[in-house]
Coordinates of C-alpha atoms and ligand atoms in Angstrom, one line a residue:
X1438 CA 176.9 -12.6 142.0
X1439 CA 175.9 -15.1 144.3
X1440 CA 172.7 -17.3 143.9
X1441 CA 170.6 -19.8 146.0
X1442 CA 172.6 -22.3 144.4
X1443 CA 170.7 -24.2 141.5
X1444 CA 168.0 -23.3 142.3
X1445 CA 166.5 -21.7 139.5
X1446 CA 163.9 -24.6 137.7
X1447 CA 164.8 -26.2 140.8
X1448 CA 161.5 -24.7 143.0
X1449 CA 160.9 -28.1 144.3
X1450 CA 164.2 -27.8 146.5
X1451 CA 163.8 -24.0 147.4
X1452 CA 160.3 -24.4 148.5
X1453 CA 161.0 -27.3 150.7
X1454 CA 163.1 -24.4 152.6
X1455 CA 159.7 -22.7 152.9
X1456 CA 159.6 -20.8 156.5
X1457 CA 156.5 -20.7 159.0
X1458 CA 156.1 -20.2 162.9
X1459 CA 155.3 -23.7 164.8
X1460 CA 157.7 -23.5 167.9
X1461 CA 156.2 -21.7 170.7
X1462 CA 159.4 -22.2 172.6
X1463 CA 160.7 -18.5 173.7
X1464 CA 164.8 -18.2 173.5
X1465 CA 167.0 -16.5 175.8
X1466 CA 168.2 -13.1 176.2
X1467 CA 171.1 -12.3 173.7
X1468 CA 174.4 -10.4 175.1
X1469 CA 174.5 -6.8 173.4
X1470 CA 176.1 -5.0 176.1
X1471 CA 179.6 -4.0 175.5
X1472 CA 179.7 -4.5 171.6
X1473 CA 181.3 -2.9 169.4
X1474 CA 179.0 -0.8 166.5
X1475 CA 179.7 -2.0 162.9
X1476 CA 181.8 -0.4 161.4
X1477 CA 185.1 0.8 160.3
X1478 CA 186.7 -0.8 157.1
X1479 CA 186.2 -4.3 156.9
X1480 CA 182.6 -4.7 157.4
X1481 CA 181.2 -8.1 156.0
X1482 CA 177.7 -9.8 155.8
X1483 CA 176.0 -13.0 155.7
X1484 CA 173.0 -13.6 153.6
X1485 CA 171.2 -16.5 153.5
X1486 CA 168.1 -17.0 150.9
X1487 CA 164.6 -19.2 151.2
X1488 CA 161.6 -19.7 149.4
X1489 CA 160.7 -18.7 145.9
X1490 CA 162.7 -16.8 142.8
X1491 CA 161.5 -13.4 143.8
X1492 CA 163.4 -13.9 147.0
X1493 CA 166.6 -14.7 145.1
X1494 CA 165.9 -11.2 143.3
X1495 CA 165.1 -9.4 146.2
X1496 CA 168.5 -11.3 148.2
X1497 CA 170.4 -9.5 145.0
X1498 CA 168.8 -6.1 145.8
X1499 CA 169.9 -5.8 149.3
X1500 CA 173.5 -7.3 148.5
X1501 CA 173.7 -4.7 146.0
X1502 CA 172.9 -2.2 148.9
X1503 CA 175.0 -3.5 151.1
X1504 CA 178.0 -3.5 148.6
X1505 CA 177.6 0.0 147.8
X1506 CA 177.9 1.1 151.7
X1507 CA 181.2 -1.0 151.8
X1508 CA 180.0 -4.2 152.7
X1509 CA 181.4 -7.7 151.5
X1510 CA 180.0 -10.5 151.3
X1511 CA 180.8 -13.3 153.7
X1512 CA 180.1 -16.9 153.9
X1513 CA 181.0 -17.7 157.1
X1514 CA 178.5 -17.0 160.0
X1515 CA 180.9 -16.3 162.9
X1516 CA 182.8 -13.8 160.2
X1517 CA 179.7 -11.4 159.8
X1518 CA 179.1 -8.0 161.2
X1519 CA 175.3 -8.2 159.7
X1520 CA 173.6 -11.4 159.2
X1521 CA 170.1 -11.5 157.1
X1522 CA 167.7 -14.4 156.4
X1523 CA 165.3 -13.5 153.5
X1524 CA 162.8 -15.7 154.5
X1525 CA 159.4 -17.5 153.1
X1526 CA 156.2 -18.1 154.5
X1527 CA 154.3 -20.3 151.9
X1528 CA 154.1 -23.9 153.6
X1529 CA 155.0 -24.4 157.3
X1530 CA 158.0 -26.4 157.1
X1531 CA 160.6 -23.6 157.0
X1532 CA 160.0 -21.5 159.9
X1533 CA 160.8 -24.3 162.2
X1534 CA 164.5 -23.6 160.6
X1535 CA 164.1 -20.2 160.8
X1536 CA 164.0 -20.1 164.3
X1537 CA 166.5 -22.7 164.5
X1538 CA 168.9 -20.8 162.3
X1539 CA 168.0 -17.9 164.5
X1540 CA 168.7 -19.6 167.3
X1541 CA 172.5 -20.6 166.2
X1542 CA 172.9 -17.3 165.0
X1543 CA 172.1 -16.0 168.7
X1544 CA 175.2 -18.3 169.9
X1545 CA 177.1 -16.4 167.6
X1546 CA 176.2 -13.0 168.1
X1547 CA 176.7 -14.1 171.7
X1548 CA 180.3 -15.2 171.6
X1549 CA 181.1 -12.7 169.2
X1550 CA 179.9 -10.3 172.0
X1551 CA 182.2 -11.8 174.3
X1552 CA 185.3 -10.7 171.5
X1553 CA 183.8 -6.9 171.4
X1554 CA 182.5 -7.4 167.9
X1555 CA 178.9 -6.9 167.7
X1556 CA 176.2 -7.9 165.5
X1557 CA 173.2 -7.1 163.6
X1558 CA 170.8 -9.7 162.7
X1559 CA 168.0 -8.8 160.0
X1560 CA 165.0 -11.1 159.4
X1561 CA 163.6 -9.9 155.8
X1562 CA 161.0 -11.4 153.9
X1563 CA 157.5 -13.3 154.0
X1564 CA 158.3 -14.2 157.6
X1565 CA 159.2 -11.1 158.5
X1566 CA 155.8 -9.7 156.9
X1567 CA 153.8 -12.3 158.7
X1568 CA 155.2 -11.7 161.8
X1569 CA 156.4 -8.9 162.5
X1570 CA 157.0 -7.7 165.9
X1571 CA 156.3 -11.5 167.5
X1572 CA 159.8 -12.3 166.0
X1573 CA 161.5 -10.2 168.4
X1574 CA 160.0 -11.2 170.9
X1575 CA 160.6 -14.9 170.1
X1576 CA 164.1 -14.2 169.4
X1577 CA 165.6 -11.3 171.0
X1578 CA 168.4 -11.7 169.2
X1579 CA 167.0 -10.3 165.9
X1580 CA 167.5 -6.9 165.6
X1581 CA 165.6 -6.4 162.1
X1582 CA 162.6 -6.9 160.9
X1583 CA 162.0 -6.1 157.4
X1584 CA 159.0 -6.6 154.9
X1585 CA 159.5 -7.4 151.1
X1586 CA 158.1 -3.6 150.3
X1587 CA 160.6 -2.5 153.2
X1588 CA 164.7 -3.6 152.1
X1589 CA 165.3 -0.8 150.1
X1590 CA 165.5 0.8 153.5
X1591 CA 167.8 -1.6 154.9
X1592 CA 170.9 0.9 155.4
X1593 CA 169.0 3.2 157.3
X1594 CA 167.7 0.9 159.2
X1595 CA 171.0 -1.0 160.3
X1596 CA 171.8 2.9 161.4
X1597 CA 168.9 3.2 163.4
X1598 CA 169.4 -0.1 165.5
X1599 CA 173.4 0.8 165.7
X1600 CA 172.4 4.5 166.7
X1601 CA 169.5 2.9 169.3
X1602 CA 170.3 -0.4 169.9
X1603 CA 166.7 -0.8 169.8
X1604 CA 164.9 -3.1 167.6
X1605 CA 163.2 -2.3 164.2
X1606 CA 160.4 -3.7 162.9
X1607 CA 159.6 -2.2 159.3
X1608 CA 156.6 -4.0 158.0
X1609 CA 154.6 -1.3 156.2
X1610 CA 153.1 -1.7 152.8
X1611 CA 154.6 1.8 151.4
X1612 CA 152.8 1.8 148.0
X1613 CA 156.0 0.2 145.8
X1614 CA 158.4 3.1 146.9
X1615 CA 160.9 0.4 146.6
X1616 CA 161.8 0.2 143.2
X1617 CA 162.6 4.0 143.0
X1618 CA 164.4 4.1 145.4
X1619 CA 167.2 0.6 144.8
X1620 CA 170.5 1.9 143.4
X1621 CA 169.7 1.7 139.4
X1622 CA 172.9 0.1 139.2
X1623 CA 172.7 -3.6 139.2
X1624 CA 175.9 -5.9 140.2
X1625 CA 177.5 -8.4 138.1
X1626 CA 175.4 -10.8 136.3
X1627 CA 175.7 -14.4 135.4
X1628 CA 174.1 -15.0 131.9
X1629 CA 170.7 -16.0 133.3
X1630 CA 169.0 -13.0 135.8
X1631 CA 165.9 -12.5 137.3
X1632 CA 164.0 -9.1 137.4
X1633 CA 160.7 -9.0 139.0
X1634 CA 158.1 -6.8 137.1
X1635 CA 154.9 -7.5 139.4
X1636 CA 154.3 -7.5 142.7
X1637 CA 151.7 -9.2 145.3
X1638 CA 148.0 -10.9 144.1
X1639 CA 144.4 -10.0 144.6
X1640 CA 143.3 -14.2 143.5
X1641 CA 143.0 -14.9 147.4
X1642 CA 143.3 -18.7 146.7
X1643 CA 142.2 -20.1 150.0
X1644 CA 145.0 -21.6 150.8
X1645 CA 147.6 -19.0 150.1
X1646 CA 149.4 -16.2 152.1
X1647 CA 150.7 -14.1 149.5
X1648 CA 147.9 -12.1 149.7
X1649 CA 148.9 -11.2 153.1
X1650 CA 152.5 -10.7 152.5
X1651 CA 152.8 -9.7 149.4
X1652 CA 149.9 -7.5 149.0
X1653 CA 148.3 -5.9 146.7
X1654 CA 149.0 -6.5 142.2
X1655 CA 151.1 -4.2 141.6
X1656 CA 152.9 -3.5 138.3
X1657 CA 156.4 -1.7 137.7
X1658 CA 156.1 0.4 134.4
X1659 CA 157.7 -0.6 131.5
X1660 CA 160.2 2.1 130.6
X1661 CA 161.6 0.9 134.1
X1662 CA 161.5 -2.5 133.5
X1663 CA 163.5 -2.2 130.0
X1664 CA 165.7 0.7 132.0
X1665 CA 166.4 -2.5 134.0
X1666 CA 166.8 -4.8 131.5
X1667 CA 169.4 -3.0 129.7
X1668 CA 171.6 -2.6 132.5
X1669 CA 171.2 -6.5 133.1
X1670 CA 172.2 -6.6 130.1
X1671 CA 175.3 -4.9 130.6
X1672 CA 176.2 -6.5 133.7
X1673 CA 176.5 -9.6 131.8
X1674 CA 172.8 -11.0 131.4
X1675 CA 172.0 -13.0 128.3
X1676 CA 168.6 -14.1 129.9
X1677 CA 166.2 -12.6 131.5
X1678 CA 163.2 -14.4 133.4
X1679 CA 160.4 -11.6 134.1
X1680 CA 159.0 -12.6 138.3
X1681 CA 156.1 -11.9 139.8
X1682 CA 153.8 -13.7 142.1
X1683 CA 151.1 -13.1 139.6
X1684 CA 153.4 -12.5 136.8
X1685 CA 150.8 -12.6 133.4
X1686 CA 148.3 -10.4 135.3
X1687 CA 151.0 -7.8 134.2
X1688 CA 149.7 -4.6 133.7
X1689 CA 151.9 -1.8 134.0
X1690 CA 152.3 1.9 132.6
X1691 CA 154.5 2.6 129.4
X1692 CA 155.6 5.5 130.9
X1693 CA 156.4 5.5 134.5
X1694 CA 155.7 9.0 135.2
X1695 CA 152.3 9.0 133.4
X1696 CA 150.1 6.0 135.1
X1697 CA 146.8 7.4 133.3
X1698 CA 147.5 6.0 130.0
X1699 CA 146.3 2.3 129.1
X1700 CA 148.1 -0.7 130.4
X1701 CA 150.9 -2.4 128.8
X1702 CA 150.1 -6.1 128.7
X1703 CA 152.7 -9.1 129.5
X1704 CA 153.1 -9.9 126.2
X1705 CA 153.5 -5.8 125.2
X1706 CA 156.6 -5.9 127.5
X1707 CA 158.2 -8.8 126.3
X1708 CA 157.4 -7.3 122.4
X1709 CA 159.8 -4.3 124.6
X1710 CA 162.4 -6.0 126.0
X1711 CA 162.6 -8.7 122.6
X1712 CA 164.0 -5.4 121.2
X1713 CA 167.1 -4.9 123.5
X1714 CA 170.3 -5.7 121.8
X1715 CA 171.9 -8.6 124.2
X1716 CA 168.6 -10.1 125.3
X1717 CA 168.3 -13.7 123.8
X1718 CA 166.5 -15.3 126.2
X1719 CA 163.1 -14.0 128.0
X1720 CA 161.3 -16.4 130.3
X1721 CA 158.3 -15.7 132.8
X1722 CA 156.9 -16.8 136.3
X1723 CA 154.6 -18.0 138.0
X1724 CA 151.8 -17.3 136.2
X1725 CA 147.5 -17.8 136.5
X1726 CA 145.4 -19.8 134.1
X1727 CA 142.7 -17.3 134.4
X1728 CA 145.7 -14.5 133.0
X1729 CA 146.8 -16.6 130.0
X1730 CA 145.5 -14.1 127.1
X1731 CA 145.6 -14.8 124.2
X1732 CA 148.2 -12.3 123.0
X1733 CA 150.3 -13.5 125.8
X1734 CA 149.7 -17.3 124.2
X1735 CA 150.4 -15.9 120.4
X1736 CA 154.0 -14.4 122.1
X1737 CA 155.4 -17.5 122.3
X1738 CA 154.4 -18.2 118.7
X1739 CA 155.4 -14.9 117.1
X1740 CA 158.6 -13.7 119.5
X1741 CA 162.2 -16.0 119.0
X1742 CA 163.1 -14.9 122.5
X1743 CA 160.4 -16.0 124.3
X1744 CA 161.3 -19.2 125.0
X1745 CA 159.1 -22.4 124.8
X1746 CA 158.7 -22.9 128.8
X1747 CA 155.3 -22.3 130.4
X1748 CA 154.8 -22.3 134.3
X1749 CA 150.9 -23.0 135.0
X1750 CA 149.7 -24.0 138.2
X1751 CA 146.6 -26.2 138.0
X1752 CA 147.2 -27.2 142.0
X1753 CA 144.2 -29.4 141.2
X1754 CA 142.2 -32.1 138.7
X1755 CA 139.5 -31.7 140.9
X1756 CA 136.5 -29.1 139.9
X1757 CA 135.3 -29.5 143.6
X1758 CA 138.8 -28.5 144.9
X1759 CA 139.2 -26.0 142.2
X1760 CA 136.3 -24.5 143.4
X1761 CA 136.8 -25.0 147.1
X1762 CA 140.4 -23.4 146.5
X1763 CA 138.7 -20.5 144.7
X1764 CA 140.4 -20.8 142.0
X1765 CA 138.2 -19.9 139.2
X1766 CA 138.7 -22.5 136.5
X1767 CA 137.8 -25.9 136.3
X1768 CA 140.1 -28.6 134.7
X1769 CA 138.5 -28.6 132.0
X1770 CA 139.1 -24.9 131.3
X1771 CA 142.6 -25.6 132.1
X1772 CA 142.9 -28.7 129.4
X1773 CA 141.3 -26.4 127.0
X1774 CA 143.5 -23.4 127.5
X1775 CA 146.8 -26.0 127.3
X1776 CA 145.3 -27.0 124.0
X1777 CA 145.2 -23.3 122.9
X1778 CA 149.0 -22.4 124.0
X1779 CA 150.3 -26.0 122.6
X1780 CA 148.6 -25.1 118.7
X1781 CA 150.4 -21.6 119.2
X1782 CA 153.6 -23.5 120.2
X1783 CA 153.5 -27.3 119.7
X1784 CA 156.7 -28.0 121.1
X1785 CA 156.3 -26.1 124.2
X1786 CA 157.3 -27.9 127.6
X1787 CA 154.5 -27.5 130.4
X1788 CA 155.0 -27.2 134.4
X1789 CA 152.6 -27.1 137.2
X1790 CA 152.3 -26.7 140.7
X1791 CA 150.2 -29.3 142.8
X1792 CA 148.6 -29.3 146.5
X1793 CA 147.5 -32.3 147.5
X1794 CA 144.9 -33.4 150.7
X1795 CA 143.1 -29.9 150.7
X1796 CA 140.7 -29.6 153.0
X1797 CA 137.6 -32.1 151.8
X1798 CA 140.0 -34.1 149.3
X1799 CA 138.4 -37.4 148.5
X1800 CA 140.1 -40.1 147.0
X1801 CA 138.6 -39.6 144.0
X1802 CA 139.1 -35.7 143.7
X1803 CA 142.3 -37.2 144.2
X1804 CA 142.4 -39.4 141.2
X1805 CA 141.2 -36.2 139.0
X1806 CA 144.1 -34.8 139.6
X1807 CA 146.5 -38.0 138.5
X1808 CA 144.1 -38.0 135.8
X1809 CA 144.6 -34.3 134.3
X1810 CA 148.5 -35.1 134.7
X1811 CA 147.9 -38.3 132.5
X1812 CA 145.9 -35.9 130.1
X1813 CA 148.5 -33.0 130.3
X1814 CA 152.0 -34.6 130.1
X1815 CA 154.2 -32.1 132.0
X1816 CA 157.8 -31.7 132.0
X1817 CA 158.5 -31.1 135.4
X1818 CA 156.2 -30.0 137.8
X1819 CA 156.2 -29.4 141.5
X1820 CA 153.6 -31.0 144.0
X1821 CA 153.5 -30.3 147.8
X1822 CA 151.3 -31.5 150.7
X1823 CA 148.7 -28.3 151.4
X1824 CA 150.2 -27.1 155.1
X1825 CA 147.6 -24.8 156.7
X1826 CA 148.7 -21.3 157.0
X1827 CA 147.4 -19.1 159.7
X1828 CA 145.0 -16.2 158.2
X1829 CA 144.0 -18.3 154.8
X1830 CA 140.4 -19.4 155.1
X1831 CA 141.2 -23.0 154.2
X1832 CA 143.1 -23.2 157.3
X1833 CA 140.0 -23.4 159.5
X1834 CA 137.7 -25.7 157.3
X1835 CA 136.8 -29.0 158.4
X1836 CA 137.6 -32.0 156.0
X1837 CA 141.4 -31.3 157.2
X1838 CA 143.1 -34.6 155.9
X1839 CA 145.1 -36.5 157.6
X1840 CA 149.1 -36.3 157.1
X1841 CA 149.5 -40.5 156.2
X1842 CA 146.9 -40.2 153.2
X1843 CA 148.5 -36.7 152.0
X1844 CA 152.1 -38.8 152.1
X1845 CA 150.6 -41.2 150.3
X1846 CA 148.9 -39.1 148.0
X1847 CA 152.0 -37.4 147.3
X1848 CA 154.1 -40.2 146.5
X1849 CA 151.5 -41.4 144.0
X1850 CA 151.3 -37.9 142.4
X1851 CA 155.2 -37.6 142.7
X1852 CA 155.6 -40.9 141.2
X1853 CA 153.2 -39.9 138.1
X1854 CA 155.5 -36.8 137.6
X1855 CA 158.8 -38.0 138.3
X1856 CA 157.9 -40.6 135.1
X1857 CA 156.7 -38.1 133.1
X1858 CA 159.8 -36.0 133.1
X1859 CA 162.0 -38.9 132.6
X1860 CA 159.9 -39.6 129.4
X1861 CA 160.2 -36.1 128.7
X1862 CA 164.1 -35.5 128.9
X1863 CA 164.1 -39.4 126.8
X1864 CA 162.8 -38.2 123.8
X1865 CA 165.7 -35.3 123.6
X1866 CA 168.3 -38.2 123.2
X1867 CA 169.8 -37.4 119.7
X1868 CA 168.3 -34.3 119.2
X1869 CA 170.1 -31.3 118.7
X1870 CA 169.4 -28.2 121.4
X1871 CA 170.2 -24.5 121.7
X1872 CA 171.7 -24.3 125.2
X1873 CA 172.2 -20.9 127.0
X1874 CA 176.0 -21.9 128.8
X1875 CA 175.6 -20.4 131.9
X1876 CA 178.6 -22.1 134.2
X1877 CA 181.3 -24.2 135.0
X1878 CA 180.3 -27.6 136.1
X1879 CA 181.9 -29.4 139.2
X1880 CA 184.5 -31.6 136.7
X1881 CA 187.4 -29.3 135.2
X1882 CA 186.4 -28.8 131.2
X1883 CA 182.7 -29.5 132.1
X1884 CA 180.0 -26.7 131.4
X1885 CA 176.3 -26.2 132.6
X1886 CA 173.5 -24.6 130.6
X1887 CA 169.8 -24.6 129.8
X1888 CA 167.9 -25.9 126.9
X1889 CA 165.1 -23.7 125.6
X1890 CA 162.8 -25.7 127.4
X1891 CA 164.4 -25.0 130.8
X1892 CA 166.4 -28.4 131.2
X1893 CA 170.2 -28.3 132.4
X1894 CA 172.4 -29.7 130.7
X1895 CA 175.9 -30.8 131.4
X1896 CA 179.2 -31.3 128.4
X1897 CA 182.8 -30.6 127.7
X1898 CA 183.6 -27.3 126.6
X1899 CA 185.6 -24.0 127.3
X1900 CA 184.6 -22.0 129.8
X1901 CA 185.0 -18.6 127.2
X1902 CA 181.8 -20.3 126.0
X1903 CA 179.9 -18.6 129.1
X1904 CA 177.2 -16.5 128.1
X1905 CA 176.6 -17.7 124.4
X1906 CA 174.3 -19.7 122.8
X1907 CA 175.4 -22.7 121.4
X1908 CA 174.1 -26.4 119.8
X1909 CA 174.7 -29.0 121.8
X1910 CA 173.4 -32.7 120.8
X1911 CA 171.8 -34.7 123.7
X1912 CA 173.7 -38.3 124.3
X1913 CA 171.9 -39.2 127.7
X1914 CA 168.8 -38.1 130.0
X1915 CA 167.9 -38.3 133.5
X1916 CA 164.8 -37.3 135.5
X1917 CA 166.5 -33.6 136.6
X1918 CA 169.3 -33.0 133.9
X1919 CA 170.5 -33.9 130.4
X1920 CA 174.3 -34.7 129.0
X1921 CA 175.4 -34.0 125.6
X1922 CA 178.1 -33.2 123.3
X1923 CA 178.8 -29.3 121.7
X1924 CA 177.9 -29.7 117.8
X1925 CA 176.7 -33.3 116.3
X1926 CA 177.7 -36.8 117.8
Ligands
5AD499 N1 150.2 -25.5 151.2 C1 150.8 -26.2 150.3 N2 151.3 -25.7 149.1 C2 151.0 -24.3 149.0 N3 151.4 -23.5 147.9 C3 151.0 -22.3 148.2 N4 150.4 -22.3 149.4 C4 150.4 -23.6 149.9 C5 150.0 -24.2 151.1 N5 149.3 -23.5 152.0 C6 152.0 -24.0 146.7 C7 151.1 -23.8 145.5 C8 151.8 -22.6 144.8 C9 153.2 -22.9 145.2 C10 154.1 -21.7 145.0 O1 153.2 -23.3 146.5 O2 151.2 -24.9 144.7 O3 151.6 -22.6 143.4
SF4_500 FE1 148.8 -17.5 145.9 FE2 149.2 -17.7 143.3 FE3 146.7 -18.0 144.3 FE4 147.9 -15.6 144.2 S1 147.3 -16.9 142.4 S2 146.7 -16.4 145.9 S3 150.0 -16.1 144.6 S4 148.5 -19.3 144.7

């Protein structure tokens, strides 16, 4: 099954695809007169991911979908009889490409036109929630329009606009229908999956549109989840990394078809799926320091499979930011809770998220934040300059800072982190690791895998190793990977 790449512990690179609407420019008309319909036996699509992990899932969702109508998958553009950008609307950068993929994909459509062979082109995702309708109208060339809550719809949809030749726009928040109503099955796996458990996020940090198009918290129940689980499982999964937007406010039903009973925590479910024969491996994200219970920080004391990788977003050192970001902790409460989760699990490798030049960020808010890092000592971590989203609150304050002191601030922060994971991935030199092999590597003989703590790691080995677990001794470290040898040195 395909994925966006490596992009898994990678967020840094998929978020710099992030999406967002800056050009104003409108694009010509597109040619859909005379085309074909899709159809007939060969039909093929194009899929093409942004943004964060629960995109990746949802891209797997839809391709499953799209397989079980008779589609294959295609990587070539001007080969496609269905094109679909899943898309992401957390920092601005993004939608500039969005629209200039889209506009690239309107040549095609158009010359493909020309041949008789027609075209449907699907925008899914955050953009698509954002937007809705305004995307059409930008690009006429888009014939979809489809909300996260919405894909499981996607066949009928792609009817509807062959039947019509009408647009659709399909941005409705149908209370979670969704996860009925995907195929159960699930395609083939590689030995690290994804499976999102929680949906949407009622924090409203100020800068943040997830709120808007993700919605409201919602949880999936947990006989569905380990339902799930267990077919991941036999499709091939050896790990499973639990998403949500909001993932340790967990708090879904045991029983799906009884919501009245009490919740099911985070760390209940993992106790669940820790019990599935073939799961070795459970991991989480992205989670809230105010949601960090403490049952949640004794499961990665008391359960092998979860493994010793926590994803915290602080954003800020600063308790004025914190505060103007509504956040509800300070830094202090963060350092405390850190100390908490690293006395239930010493050796347990930390990750953050960080905006920098918020609105009203002084240099010295500033330097609380390189100062927590110093205090923290995080193993990779991902920092961003804070883009102004339309709709968030912060987008409007005054105090906006300018875009030379947030480079600069970045590269300082950036610096600070990049050290701090080199430092990190040093001190496994020599060590012996557990590593999850999860691929070939580029080099014939070469294999890729994952430490516990969520490092890759590249060495010689057969590729019948896929899929296990096995000890592999570190001989070398850089900032983003390790190298080692299978067994001892
Ligand atoms: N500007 C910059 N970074 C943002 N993030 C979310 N919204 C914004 C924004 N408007 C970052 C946060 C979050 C991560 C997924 O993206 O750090 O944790
Ligand atoms: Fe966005 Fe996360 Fe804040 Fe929710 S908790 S509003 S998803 S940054």
């Amino acid at each position: 099954m395909r994925r966006a790449g490596d992009a898994r512990g990678n967020t840094r690179e998929l978020f710099k695809l992030d999406a967002a609407l800056v050009n104003d420019e409108r694009v010509g008309e597109s040619e859909q007169s005379g085309a074909k319909p899709v159809g007939g036996a060969s039909k093929s699509f194009y899929l093409k991911t942004f943004g964060c992990q629960m995109n990746v899932y949802d891209s797997e969702r839809m391709m499953e979908q799209l397989t079980a109508q008779g589609y294959t998958e295609t990587p070539t553009l001007e080969a496609a009889d269905l094109v679909i950008l899943n898309t992401c609307h957390i920092r601005e950068k993004a939608a500039e490409k969005i629209y200039s993929d889209l506009g690239r994909i309107r040549d095609i459509k158009n010359a493909r036109s020309r041949e008789g062979k027609a075209t449907v082109v699907a925008v899914a995702g955050c953009v698509a929630q954002a937007e809705g309708a305004q995307i059409v109208a930008r690009q006429p060339a888009v014939d979809i329009v489809v909300g996260p809550q919405g894909y499981h719809r996607l066949g009928e949809l792609i009817g509807r606009v062959q039947r019509t030749r009408a647009p659709v726009v399909e941005t409705d928040f149908t209370e979670n229908a969704k996860f009925e109503q995907l195929p159960t099955v699930r395609g083939r796996q590689t030995p690290s999956a994804f499976l999102t458990i929680q949906e949407g996020c009622d924090k409203f940090c100020t800068f943040c549109v997830v709120p808007y198009t993700r919605g409201q918290e919602f949880s999936r129940p947990v006989d569905q989840i380990v339902a799930e689980a267990r077919r991941l499982v036999e499709a091939g999964a050896a790990e499973i990394t639990l998403l949500g937007q909001n993932v340790n406010a967990y708090h879904g039903a045991y029983d799906g078809s009884r919501a009245d009973g009490p919740p099911a925590s985070l760390a209940d479910l993992l106790g669940a799926l820790a019990q599935i024969d073939g799961v070795v491996r459970l991991r989480y994200m992205t989670s809230h320091p105010r949601d960090m219970s403490d049952d949640l920080i004794a499961a990665h004391r008391d359960i092998p499979e979860v493994m010793p990788f926590l994803h915290l977003p602080v954003q800020s050192g600063s308790d004025a930011m914190l505060s103007a970001m509504n956040r509800r902790h300070t830094a202090s409460d963060y350092v405390e809770l850190i100390g908490r989760v690293r006395q239930a699990r010493p050796d347990i490798a930390l990750s953050s998220d960080f905006i920098v030049g918020f609105p009203g960020e002084t240099d010295a808010d500033f330097e609380d934040t390189l100062r927590l890092v110093r205090n923290i000592g995080f193993a990779q971590s991902f920092s961003f300059k804070y883009s102004p989203r339309p709709g968030t609150p912060a987008a409007d304050r005054d105090g906006q800072v300018p875009e030379a002191v947030k480079h600069e601030r970045l590269q300082r922060l950036q610096g600070e982190l990049e050290q701090q994971q080199l430092a990190y991935n040093a001190g496994f030199i020599g060590r012996q690791v557990l590593v999850l092999v999860e691929r070939t590597g580029r080099e014939p003989g070469t294999l890729v895998g994952r430490t516990p703590y969520l490092q890759l790691i590249h060495f010689d080995g057969d590729a019948a190793l896929i899929g296990q677990v096995v000890p592999v001794t570190v001989t070398a470290s850089r900032q983003m990977s390790l190298t080692g040898v299978i067994g001892g040195v």
